[in-house]
Coordinates of C-alpha atoms in Angstrom, one line a residue:
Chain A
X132 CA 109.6 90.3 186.6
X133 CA 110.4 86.2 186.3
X134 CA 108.3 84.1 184.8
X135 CA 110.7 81.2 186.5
X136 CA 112.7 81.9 189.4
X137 CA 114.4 78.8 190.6
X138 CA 116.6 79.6 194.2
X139 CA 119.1 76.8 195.3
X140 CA 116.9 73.6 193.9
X141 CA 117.9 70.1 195.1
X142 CA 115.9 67.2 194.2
X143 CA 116.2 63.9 195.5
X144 CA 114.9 60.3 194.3
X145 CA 114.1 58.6 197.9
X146 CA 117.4 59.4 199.5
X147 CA 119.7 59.8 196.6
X148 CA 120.3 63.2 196.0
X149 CA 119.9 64.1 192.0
X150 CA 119.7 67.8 191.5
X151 CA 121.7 70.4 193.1
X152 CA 122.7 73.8 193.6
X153 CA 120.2 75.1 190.6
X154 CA 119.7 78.6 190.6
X155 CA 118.3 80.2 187.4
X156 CA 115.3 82.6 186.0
X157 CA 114.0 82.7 182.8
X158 CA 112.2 86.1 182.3
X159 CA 109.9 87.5 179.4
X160 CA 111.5 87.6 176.3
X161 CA 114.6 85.1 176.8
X162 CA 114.8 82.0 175.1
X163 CA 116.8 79.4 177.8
X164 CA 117.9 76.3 176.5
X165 CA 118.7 73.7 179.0
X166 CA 121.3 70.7 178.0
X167 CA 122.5 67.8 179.7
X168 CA 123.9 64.0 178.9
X169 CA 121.6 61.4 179.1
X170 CA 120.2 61.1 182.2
X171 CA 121.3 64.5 183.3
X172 CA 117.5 64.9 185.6
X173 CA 116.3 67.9 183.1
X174 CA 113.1 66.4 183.0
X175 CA 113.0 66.1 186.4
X176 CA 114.1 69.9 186.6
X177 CA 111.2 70.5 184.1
X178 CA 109.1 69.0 186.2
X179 CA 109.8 70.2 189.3
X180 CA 109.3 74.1 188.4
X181 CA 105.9 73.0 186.9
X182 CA 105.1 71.9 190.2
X183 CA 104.2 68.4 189.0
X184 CA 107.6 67.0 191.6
X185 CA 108.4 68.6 194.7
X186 CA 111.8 70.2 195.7
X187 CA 113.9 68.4 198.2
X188 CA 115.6 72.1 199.0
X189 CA 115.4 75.5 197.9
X190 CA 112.6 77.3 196.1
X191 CA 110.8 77.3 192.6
X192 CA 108.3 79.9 192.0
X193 CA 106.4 80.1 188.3
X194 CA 105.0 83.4 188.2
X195 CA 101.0 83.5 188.5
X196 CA 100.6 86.9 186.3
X197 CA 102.0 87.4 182.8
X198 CA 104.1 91.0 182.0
X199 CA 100.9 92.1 181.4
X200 CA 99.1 91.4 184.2
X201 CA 96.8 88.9 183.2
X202 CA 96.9 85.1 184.6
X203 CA 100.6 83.4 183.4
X204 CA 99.5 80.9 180.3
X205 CA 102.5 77.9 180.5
X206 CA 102.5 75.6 177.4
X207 CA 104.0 72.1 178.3
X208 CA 105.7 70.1 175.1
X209 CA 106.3 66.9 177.7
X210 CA 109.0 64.5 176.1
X211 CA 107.7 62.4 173.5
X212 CA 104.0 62.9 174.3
X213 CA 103.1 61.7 171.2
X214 CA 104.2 58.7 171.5
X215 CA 102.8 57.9 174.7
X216 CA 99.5 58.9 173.5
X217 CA 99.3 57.1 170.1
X218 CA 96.6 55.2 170.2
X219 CA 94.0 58.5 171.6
X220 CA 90.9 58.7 169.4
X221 CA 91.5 62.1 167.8
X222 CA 91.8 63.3 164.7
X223 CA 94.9 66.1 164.4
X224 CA 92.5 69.1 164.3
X225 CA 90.7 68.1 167.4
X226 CA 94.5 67.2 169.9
X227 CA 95.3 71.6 168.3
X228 CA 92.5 72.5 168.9
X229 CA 92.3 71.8 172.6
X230 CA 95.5 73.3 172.9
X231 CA 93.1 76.7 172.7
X232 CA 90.9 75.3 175.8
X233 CA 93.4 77.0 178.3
X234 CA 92.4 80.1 176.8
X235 CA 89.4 80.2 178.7
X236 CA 87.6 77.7 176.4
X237 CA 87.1 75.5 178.8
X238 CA 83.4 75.9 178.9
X239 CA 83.1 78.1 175.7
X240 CA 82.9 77.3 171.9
X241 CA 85.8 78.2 170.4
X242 CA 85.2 81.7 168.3
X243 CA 86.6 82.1 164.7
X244 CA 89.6 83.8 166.4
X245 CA 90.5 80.6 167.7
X246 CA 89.8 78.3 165.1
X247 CA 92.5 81.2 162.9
X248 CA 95.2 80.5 166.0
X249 CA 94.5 76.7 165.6
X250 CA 94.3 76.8 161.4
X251 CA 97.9 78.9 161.4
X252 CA 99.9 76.6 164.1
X253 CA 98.9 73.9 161.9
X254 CA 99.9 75.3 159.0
X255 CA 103.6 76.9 160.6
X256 CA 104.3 73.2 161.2
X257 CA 102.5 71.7 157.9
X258 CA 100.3 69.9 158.9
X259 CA 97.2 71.3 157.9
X260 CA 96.3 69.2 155.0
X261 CA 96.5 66.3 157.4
X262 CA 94.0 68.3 160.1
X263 CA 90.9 65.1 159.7
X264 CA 93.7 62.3 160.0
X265 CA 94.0 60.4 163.4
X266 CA 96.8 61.0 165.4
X267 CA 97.7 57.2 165.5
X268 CA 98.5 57.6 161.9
X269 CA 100.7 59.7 161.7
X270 CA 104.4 59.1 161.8
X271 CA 106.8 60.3 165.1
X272 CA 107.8 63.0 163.4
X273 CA 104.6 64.2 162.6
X274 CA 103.3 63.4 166.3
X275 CA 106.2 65.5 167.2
X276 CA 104.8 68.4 164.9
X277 CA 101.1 68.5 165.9
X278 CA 102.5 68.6 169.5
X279 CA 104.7 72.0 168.6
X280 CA 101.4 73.1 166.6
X281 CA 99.2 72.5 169.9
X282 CA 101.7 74.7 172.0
X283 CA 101.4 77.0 169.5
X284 CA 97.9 77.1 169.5
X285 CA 97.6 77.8 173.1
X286 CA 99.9 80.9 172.5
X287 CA 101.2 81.0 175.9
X288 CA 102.9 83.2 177.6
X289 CA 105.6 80.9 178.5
X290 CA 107.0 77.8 176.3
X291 CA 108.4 74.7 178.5
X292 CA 109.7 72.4 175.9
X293 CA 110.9 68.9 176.8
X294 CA 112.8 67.9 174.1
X295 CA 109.6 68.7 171.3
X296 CA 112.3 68.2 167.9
X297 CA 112.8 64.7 168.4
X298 CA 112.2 62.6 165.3
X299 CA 112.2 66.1 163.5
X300 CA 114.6 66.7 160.1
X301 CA 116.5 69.6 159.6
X302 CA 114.6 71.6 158.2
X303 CA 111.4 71.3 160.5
X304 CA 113.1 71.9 163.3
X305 CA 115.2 75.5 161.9
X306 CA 111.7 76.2 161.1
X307 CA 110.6 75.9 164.6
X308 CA 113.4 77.4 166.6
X309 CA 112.8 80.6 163.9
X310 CA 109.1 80.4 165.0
X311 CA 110.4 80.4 168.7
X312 CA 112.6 82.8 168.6
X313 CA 110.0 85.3 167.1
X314 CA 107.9 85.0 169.7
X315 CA 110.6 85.4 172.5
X316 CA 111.9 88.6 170.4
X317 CA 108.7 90.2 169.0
X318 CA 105.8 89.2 171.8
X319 CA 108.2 88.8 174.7
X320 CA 107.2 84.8 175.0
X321 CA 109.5 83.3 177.6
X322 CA 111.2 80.1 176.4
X323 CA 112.4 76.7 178.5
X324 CA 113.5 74.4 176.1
X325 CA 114.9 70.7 177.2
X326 CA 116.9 70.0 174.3
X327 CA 120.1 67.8 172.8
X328 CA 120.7 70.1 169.3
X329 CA 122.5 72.7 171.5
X330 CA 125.1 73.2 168.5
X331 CA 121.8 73.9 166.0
X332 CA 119.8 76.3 169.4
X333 CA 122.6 78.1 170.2
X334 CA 122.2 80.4 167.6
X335 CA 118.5 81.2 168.7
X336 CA 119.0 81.1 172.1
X337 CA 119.8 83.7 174.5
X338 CA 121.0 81.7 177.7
X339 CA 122.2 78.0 178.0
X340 CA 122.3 76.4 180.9
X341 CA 124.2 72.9 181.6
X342 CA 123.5 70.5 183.9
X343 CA 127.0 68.6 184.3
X344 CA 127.7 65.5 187.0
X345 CA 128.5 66.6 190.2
X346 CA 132.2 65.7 190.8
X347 CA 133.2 64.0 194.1
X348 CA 129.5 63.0 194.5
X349 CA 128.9 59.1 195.2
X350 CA 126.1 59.3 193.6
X351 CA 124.4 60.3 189.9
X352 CA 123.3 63.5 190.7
X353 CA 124.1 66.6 188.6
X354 CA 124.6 70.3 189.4
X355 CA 124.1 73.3 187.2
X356 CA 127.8 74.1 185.6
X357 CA 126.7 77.9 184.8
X358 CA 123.9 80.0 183.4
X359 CA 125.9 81.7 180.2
X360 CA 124.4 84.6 178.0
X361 CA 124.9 83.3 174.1
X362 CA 125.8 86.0 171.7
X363 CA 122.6 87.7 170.4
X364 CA 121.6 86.5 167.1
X365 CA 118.7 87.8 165.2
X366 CA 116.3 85.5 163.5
X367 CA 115.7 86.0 160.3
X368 CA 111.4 85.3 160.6
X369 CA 109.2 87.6 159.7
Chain B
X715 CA 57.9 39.4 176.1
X716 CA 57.4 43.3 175.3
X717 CA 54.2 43.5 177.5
X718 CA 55.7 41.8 181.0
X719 CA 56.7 44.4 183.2
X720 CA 59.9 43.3 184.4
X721 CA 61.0 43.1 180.5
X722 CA 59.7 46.5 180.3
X723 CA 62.1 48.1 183.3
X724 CA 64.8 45.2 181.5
X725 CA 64.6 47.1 178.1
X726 CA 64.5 50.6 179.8
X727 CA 67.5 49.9 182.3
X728 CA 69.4 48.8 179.0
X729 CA 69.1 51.7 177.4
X730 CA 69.9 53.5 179.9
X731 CA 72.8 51.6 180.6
X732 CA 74.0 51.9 176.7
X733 CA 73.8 55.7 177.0
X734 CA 76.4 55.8 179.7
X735 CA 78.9 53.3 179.2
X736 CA 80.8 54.2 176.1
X737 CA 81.2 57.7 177.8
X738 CA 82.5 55.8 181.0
X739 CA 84.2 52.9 178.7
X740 CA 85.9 55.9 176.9
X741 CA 87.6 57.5 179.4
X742 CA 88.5 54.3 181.6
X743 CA 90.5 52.6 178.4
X744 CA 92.2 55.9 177.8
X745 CA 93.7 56.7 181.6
X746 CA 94.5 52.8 181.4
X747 CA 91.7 51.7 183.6
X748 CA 90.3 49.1 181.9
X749 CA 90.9 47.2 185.1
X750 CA 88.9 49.6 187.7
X751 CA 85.7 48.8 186.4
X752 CA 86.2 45.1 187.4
X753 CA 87.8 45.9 190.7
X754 CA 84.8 48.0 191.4
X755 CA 82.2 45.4 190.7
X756 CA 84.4 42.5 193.3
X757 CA 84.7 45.2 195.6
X758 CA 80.5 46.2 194.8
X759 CA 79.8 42.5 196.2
X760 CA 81.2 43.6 199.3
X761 CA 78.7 45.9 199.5
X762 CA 76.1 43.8 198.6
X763 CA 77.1 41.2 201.2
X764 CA 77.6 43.9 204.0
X765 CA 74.1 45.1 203.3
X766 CA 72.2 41.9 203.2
X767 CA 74.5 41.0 206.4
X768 CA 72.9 44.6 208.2
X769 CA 69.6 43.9 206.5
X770 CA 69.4 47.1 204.9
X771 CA 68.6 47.8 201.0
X772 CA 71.9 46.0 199.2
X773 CA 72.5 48.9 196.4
X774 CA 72.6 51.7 199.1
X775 CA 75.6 50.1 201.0
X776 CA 76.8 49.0 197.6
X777 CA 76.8 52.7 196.3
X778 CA 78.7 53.8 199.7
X779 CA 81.2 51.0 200.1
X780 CA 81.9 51.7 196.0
X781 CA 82.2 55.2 196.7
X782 CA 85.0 54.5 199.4
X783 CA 86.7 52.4 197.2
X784 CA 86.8 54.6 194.3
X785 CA 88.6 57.4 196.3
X786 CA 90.6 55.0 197.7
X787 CA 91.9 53.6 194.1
X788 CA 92.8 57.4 193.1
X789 CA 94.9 57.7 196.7
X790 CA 97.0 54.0 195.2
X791 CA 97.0 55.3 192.0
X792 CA 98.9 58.1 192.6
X793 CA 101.1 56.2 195.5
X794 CA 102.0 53.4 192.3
X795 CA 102.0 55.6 189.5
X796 CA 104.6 53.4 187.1
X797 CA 102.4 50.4 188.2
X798 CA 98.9 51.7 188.2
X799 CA 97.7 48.1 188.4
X800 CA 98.9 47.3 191.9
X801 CA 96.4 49.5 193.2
X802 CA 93.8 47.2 191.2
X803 CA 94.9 43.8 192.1
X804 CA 95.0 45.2 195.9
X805 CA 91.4 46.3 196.3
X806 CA 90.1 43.6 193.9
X807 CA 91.5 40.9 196.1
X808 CA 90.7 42.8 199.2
X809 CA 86.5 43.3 197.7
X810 CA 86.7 39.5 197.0
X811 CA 87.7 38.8 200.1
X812 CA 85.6 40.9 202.4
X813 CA 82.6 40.0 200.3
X814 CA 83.3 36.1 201.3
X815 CA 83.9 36.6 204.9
X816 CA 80.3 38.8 205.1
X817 CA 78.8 36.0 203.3
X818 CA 80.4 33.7 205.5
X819 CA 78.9 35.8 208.3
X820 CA 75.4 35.6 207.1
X821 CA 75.7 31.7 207.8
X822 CA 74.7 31.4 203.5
X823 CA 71.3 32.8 203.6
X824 CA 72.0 35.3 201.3
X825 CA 73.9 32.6 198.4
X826 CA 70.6 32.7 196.3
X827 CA 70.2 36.7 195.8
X828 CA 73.9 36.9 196.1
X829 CA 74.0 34.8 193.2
X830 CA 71.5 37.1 190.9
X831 CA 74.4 39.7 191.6
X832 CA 77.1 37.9 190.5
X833 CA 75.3 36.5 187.2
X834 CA 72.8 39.2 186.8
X835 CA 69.1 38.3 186.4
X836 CA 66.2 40.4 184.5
X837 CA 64.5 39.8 187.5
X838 CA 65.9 41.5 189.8
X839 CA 65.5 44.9 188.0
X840 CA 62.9 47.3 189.9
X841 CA 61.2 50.2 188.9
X842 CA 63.6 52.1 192.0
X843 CA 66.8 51.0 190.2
X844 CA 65.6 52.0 186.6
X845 CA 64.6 55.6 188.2
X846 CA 68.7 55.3 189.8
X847 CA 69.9 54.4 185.8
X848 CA 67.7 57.1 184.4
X849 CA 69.0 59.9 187.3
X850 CA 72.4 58.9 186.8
X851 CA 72.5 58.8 183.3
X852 CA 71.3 62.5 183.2
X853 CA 73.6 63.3 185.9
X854 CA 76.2 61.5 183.5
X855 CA 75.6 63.2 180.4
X856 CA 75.2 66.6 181.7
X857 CA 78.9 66.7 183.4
X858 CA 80.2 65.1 179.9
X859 CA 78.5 68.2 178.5
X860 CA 80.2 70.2 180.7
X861 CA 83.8 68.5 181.4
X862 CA 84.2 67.2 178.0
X863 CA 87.3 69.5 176.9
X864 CA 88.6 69.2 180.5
X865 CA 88.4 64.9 180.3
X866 CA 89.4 65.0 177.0
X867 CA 92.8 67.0 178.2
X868 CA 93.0 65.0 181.2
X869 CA 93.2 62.1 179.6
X870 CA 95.6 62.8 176.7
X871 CA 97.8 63.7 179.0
X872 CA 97.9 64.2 182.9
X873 CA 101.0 66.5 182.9
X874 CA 99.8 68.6 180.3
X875 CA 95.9 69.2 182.1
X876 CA 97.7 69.9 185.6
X877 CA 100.4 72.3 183.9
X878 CA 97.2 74.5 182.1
X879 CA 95.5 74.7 185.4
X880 CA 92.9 71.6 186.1
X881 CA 91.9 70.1 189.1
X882 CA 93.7 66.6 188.0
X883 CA 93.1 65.1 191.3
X884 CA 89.4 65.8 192.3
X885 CA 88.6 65.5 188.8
X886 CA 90.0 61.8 188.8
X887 CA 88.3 61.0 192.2
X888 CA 85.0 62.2 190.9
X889 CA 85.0 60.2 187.3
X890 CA 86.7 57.2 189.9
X891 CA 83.0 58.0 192.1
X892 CA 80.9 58.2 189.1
X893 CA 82.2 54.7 187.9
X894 CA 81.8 53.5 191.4
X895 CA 78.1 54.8 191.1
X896 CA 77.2 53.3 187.9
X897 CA 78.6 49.3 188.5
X898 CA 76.8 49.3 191.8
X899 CA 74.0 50.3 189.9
X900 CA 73.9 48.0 186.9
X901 CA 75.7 45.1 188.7
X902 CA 72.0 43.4 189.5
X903 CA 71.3 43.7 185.9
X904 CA 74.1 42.6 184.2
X905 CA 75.9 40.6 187.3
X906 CA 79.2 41.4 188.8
X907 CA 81.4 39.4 186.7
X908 CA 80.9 41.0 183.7
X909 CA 79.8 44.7 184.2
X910 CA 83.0 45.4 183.5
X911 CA 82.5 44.4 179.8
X912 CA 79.7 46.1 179.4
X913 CA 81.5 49.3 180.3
X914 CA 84.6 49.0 177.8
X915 CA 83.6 46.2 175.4
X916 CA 81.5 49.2 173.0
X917 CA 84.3 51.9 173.7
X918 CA 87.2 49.1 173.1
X919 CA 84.9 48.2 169.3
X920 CA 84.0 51.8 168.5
X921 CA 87.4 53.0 169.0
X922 CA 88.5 51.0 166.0
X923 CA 85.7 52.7 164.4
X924 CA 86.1 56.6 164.4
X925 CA 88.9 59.1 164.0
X926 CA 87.1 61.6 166.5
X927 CA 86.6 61.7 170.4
X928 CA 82.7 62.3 170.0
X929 CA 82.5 60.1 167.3
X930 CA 83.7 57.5 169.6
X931 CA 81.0 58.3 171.7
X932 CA 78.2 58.3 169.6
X933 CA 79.1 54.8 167.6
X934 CA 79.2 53.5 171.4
X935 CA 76.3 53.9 172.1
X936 CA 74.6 52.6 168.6
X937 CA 76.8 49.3 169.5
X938 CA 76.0 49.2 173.3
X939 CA 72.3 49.7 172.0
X940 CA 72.6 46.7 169.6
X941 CA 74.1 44.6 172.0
X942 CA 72.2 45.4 175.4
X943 CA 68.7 45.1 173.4
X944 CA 69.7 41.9 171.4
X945 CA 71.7 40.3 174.6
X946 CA 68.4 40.9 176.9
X947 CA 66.2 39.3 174.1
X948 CA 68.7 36.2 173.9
X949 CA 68.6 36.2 177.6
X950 CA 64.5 35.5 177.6
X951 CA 64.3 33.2 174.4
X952 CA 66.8 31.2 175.6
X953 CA 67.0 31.2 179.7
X954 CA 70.8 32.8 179.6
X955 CA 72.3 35.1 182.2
X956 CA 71.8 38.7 180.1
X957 CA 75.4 39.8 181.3
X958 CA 76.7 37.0 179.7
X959 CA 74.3 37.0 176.5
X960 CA 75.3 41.2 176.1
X961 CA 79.1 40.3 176.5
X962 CA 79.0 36.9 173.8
X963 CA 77.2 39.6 171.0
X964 CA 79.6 42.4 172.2
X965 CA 82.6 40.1 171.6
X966 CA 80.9 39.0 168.3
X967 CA 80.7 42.6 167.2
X968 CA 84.2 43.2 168.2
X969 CA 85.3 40.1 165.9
X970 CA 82.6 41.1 163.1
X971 CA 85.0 44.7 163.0
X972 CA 88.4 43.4 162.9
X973 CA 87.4 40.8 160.5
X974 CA 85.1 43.9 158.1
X975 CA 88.5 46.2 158.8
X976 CA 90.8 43.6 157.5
X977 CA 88.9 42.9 154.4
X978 CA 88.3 46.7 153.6
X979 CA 91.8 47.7 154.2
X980 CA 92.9 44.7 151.8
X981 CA 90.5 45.8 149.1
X982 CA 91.9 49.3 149.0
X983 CA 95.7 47.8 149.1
X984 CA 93.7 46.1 146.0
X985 CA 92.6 48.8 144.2
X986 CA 95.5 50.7 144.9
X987 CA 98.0 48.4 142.9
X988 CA 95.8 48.2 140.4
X989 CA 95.9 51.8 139.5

């Protein structure tokens, strides 16, 4: 089964074509990172297999059911989300915790279960000891990291990251593709991950895709140069 | 004053009213629609004008030419998105305009009451409309019971509710109807021009005030309370329009907490160098 199957996408902006001939599937257990220059329309790809834009041509389907059956769970890092939202009157243990709603806490309490999933996102990123600050104090960095820990509270099925290390050192973000890549490897997560430290993911990911500029097109519109399986590299988390 | 009547229905309305803006105020300043509230009440005197034009009851066509509206921002909304405000400056013009031309229609016999809707006037208040505040502030509080983790998504981030599975679009018409609802309702009190500041004003001060979403909340409501009671009282001693008199003691609250923030945050700067 695909989680993403994406047949012969073009997208345009008004009349101006800027996505074409995409063809790709991300299925349970791979970990797809998706590159691009500036301005390359990933987001726009992004957004268009979460349904949120409509294709010009060809077909997107998300899957509705999960390997298991169940209904498909998608966590959504949108790019630089943190930002956007500085200024929202939460304090860091309240934007996780939400992150669990989707898990059929949308009219519940959450249970002590939850509240565990919540406690150890925030403390795979660090940020636990800064669970009663406000999100509009904290720096972009640490925006960035309560965003990874909300994705990872949700525990979803399938991770669609738009660029979530940006503002992120080194460290925080080796950290985080290791956490990623255990759960592509050991719970058969599926991955989607927008990102411009290709040279750092390569060696977690399992298939890169590259948008590249369309040659002989008049205008900017960008095409998908191949879908390439990466050398298998196993992470070192346990 | 406590034992006239129509102070009486004037102090009950305001509470009311207290209890259901900073949830409304909340949730408009957050999706950026600090505007709507505003647009609303130009396009609720429309309303009023078409109904004393038809000579029917002026808060029933208010509430349905509000509710039109309200849908009707959502539709713009999401035809403008990048410029949400278009979609306010359209329909407040076009409210504005319609309610002038109706007037114009009704050859100015309805300038006096249409004046105690744009000013507000204790007055006007009826037992009917305080039954209206106390219904819809039940019927307010009990979907904020229900929807709050769904609103609260919603309005961190759009993308993020629609991609976990919520209704973004019926949920944004229905807060947009609810809004609609409650400034038709409260314009007579508080007057059209400045309904809008009653809604945000104790969101926009209490957000300055807690860390937490709920918290939020509940300090809005202890400062609409303070304000609305006060406000009303100033209104009687002293013969001022109460929507005016609420919004000059909300604004005076609002400069009381960035002047008590500023002080507090240069004591502890204070005792920090010290140790």
């Amino acid at each position: 089964m695909q989680y993403i199957r994406v047949n012969d996408l073009a997208f345009h902006y008004e009349n101006e074509p800027v996505l074409e001939n995409i063809s790709f599937e991300v299925n349970p257990g791979d970990f797809v990172m998706l590159t691009g220059e500036n301005g390359a329309a990933k987001t726009t790809l992004l957004r268009n297999i979460l349904g949120l834009l409509k294709p010009t041509k060809g077909t997107v389907s998300l899957s509705s059911k999960n390997r298991k059956g169940k209904k498909l769970v998608v966590g959504y890092v949108p790019q630089q989300v943190a930002s956007f939202n500085a200024g929202f009157p939460s304090t860091v243990l309240e934007l996780v915790q939400s992150g669990r709603f989707q898990r059929g806490k949308w009219f519940k309490k959450l249970d002590k279960h939850d509240k565990e999933h919540v406690r150890r996102s925030l403390e795979s990123v660090g940020m636990w000891d800064m669970r009663h600050k406000k999100i509009g104090e904290l720096s972009g960095g640490q925006k960035q990291r309560i965003s990874i820990a909300r994705v990872f509270a949700t525990d979803p099925n399938l991770f669609v990251l738009d660029e979530p290390t940006t503002g992120m050192d080194v460290h925080s973000r080796e950290q985080f593709y290791q956490l990623l890549k255990h759960n592509s490897e050991a719970h058969g997560k599926g991955i989607l991950m927008v990102t411009h430290d290709h040279e750092e993911l390569r060696r977690y990911a399992d298939k890169h895709i590259e948008l590249v500029r369309k040659e002989g097109s008049p205008w900017r519109c960008f095409s998908m140069d191949s879908c390439k399986e990466l050398s298998k590299h196993h992470s070192s988390f346990h | 004053m406590f034992f006239y009547g129509f102070m009486q229905r004037a102090f009950q309305a305001s509470f009311f009213i207290s209890l259901i803006a900073p949830m409304l105020g909340l949730f408009l300043i957050l999706r950026r629609q600090s505007l709507m509230a505003d647009t609303l009440s130009h396009v609720s005197l429309a309303g009023v004008a078409l109904g004393m034009l038809i000579g029917t009851d002026p808060t029933i066509t208010n509430i349905f030419v509000v509710v039109l509206i309200a849908v009707a921002l959502e539709y713009l909304r999401m035809l403008y998105r990048s410029y949400s405000e278009i979609s306010i400056a359209i329909l407040m013009s076009t409210g504005m305009a319609v309610a002038l031309v109706l007037m114009g229609l009704n050859d100015g016999g309805a300038t006096l009451s249409m004046n105690q809707f744009l000013f507000g006037s204790i007055v006007t208040i009826n037992q009917q409309q305080v039954l209206m505040l106390a219904i819809l502030t039940v019927i307010i509080g009990s979907l904020y019971v229900l929807f709050r983790k769904p609103m609260y998504v919603l309005t961190f981030d759009e993308d993020t509710a629609f991609t976990a599975g919520l209704p973004i679009k019926w949920m944004s018409i229905l807060f947009n109807i609810l809004t609609g609802v409650t400034i038709a309702v409260v314009m007579p009190i508080v007057g059209a021009l400045l309904v809008s500041a009653i809604l945000i004003l104790p969101a926009a001060i209490s957000m300055r005030l807690s860390k937490s979403f709920n918290g939020v909340i509940f300090i809005g409501m202890i400062i609409a309370l303070t304000g609305m009671l006060s406000g009303l009282v100033a209104s009687y001693e002293y013969g001022t329009p109460p929507g005016a008199s609420i919004t000059l003691i909300f604004i005076f609250i609002f400069a009381l907490t960035v002047i008590g923030k500023k002080i507090t945050l240069r004591f502890k700067q204070n005792q920090f160098s010290k140790s």
